[in-house]
PDB file of C-alpha atoms in Angstrom:
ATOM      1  CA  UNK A 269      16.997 -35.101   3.056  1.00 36.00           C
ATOM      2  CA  UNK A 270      15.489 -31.407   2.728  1.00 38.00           C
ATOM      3  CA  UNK A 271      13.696 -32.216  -0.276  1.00 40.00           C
ATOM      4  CA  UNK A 272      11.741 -34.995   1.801  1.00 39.00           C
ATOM      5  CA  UNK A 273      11.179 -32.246   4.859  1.00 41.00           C
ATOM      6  CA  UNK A 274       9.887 -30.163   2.826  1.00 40.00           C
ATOM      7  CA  UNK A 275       7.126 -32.194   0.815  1.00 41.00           C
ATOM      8  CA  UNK A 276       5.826 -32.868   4.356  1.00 42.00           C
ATOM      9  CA  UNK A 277       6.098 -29.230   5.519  1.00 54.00           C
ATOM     10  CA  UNK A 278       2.600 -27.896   4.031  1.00 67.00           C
ATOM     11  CA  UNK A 279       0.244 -30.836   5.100  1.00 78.00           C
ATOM     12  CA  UNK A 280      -2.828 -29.831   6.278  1.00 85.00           C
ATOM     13  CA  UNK A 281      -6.164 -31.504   5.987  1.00 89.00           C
ATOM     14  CA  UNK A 282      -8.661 -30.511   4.115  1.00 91.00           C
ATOM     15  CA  UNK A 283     -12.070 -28.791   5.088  1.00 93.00           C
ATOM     16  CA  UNK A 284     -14.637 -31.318   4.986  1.00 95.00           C
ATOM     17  CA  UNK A 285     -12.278 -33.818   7.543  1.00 95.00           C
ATOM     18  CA  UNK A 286     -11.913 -30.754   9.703  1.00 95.00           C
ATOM     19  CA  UNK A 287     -15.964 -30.531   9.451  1.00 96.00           C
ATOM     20  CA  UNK A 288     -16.082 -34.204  10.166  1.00 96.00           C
ATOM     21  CA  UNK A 289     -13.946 -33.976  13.007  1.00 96.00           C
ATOM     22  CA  UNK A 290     -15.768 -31.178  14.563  1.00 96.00           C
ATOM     23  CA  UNK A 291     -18.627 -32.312  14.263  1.00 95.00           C
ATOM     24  CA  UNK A 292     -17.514 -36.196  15.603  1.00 95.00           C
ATOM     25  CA  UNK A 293     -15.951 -34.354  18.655  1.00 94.00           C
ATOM     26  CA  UNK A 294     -20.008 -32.125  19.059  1.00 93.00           C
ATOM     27  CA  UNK A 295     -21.234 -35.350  19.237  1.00 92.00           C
ATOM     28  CA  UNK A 296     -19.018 -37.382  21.833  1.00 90.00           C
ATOM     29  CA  UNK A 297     -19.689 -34.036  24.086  1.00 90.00           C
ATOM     30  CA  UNK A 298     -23.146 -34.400  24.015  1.00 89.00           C
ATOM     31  CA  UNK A 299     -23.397 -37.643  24.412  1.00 89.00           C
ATOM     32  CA  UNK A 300     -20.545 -38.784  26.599  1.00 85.00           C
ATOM     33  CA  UNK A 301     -22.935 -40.393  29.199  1.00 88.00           C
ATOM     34  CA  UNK A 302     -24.289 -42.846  26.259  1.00 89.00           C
ATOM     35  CA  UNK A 303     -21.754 -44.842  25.067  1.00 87.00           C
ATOM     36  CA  UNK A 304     -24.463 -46.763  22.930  1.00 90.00           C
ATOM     37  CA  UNK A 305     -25.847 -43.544  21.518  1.00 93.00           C
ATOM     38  CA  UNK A 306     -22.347 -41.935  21.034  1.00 89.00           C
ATOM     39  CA  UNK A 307     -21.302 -44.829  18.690  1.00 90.00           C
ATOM     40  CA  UNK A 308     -24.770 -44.744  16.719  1.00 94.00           C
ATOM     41  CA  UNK A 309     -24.385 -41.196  16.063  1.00 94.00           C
ATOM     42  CA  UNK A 310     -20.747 -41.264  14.760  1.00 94.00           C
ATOM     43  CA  UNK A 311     -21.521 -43.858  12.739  1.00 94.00           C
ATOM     44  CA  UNK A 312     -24.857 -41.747  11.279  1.00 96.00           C
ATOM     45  CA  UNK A 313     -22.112 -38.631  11.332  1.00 96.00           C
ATOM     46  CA  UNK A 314     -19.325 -40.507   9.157  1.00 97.00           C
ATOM     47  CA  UNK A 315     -22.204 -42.260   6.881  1.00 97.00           C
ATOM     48  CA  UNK A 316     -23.402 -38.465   5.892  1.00 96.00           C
ATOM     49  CA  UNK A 317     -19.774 -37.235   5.152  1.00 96.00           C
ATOM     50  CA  UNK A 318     -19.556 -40.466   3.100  1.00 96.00           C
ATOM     51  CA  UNK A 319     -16.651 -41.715   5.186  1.00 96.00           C
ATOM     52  CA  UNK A 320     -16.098 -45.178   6.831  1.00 95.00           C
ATOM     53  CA  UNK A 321     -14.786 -45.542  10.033  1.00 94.00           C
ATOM     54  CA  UNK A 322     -11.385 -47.032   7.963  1.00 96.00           C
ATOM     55  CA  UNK A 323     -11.297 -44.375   6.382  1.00 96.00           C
ATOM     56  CA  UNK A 324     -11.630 -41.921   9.107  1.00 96.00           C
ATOM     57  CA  UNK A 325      -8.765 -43.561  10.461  1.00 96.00           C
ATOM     58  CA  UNK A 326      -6.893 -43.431   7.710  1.00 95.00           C
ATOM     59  CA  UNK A 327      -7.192 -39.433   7.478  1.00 94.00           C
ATOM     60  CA  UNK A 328      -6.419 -39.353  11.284  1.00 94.00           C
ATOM     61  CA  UNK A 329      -3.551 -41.683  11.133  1.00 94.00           C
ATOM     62  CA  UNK A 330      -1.954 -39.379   8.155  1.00 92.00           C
ATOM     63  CA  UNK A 331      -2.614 -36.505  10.607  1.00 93.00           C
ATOM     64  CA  UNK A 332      -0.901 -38.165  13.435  1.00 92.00           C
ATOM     65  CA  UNK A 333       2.351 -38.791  11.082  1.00 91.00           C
ATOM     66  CA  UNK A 334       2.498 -34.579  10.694  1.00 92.00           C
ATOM     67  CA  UNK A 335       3.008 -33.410  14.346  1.00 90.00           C
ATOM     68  CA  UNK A 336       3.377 -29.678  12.932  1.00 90.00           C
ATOM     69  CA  UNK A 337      -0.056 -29.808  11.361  1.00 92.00           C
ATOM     70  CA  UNK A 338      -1.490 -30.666  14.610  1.00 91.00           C
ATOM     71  CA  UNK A 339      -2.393 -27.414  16.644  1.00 92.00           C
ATOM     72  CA  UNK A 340      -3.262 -25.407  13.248  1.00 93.00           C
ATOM     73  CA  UNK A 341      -6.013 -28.720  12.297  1.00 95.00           C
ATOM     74  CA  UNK A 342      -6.860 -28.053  16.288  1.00 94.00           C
ATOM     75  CA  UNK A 343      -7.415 -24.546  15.889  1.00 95.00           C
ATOM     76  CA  UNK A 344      -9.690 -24.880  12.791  1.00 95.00           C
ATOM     77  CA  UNK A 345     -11.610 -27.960  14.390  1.00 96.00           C
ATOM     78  CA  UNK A 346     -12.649 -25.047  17.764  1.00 95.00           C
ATOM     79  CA  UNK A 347     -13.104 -22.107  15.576  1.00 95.00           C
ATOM     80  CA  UNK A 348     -15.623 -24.667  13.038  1.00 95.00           C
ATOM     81  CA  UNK A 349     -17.235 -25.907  16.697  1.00 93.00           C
ATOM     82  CA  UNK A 350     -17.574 -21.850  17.473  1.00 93.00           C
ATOM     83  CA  UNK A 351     -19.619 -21.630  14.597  1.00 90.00           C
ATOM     84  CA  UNK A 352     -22.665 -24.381  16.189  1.00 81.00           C
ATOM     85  CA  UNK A 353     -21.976 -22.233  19.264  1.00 77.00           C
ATOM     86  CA  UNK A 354     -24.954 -19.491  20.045  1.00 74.00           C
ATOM     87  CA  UNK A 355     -24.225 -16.038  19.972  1.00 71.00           C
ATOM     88  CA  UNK A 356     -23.704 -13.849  23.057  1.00 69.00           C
ATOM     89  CA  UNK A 357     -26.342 -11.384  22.913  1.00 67.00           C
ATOM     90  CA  UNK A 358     -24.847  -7.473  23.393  1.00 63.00           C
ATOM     91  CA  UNK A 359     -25.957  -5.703  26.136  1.00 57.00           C
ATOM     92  CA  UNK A 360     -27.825  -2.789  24.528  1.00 52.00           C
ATOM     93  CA  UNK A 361     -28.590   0.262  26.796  1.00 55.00           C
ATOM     94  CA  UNK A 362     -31.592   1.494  26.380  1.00 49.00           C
TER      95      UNK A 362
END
């Protein structure tokens, strides 16, 4: 029974699904007050990351079955959404 713990232990997924998802999750934001829209654009979203929505839910499903992988894939998805984010300007005294 450890054996099988442990091949689980180190599942994390990989960088272009945490892309994906970050950039899926940009999208519903934006357009949360067009349903229609929304759905057009994650479909254009998953069609450029060469993923079907099957698939997608195939990575997410795999995801789902490794609670401890959960909040670090979260953590990677908000610091990958930081990066679309603009920049706060520094106050410079002049």
């Amino acid at each position: 029974m450890g054996c099988l713990q442990g091949s689980f232990a180190g599942y994390k997924p990989d960088a272009d699904f945490i892309d994906l998802y970050a950039e899926l999750k940009l999208a519903s934001v934006a357009l949360n007050q067009d349903l229609d829209k929304a759905g057009e654009m994650r479909r254009v979203i998953l069609a450029q990351h060469g993923m079907t929505p099957a698939e997608f839910h195939e990575h997410f499903m795999r995801l789902a079955d490794h609670p401890e992988a959960w909040r670090p894939f979260q953590e990677q998805v908000v610091a990958r959404i930081e990066t679309f984010q603009p920049k706060p300007e520094k106050n410079r005294k002049e």
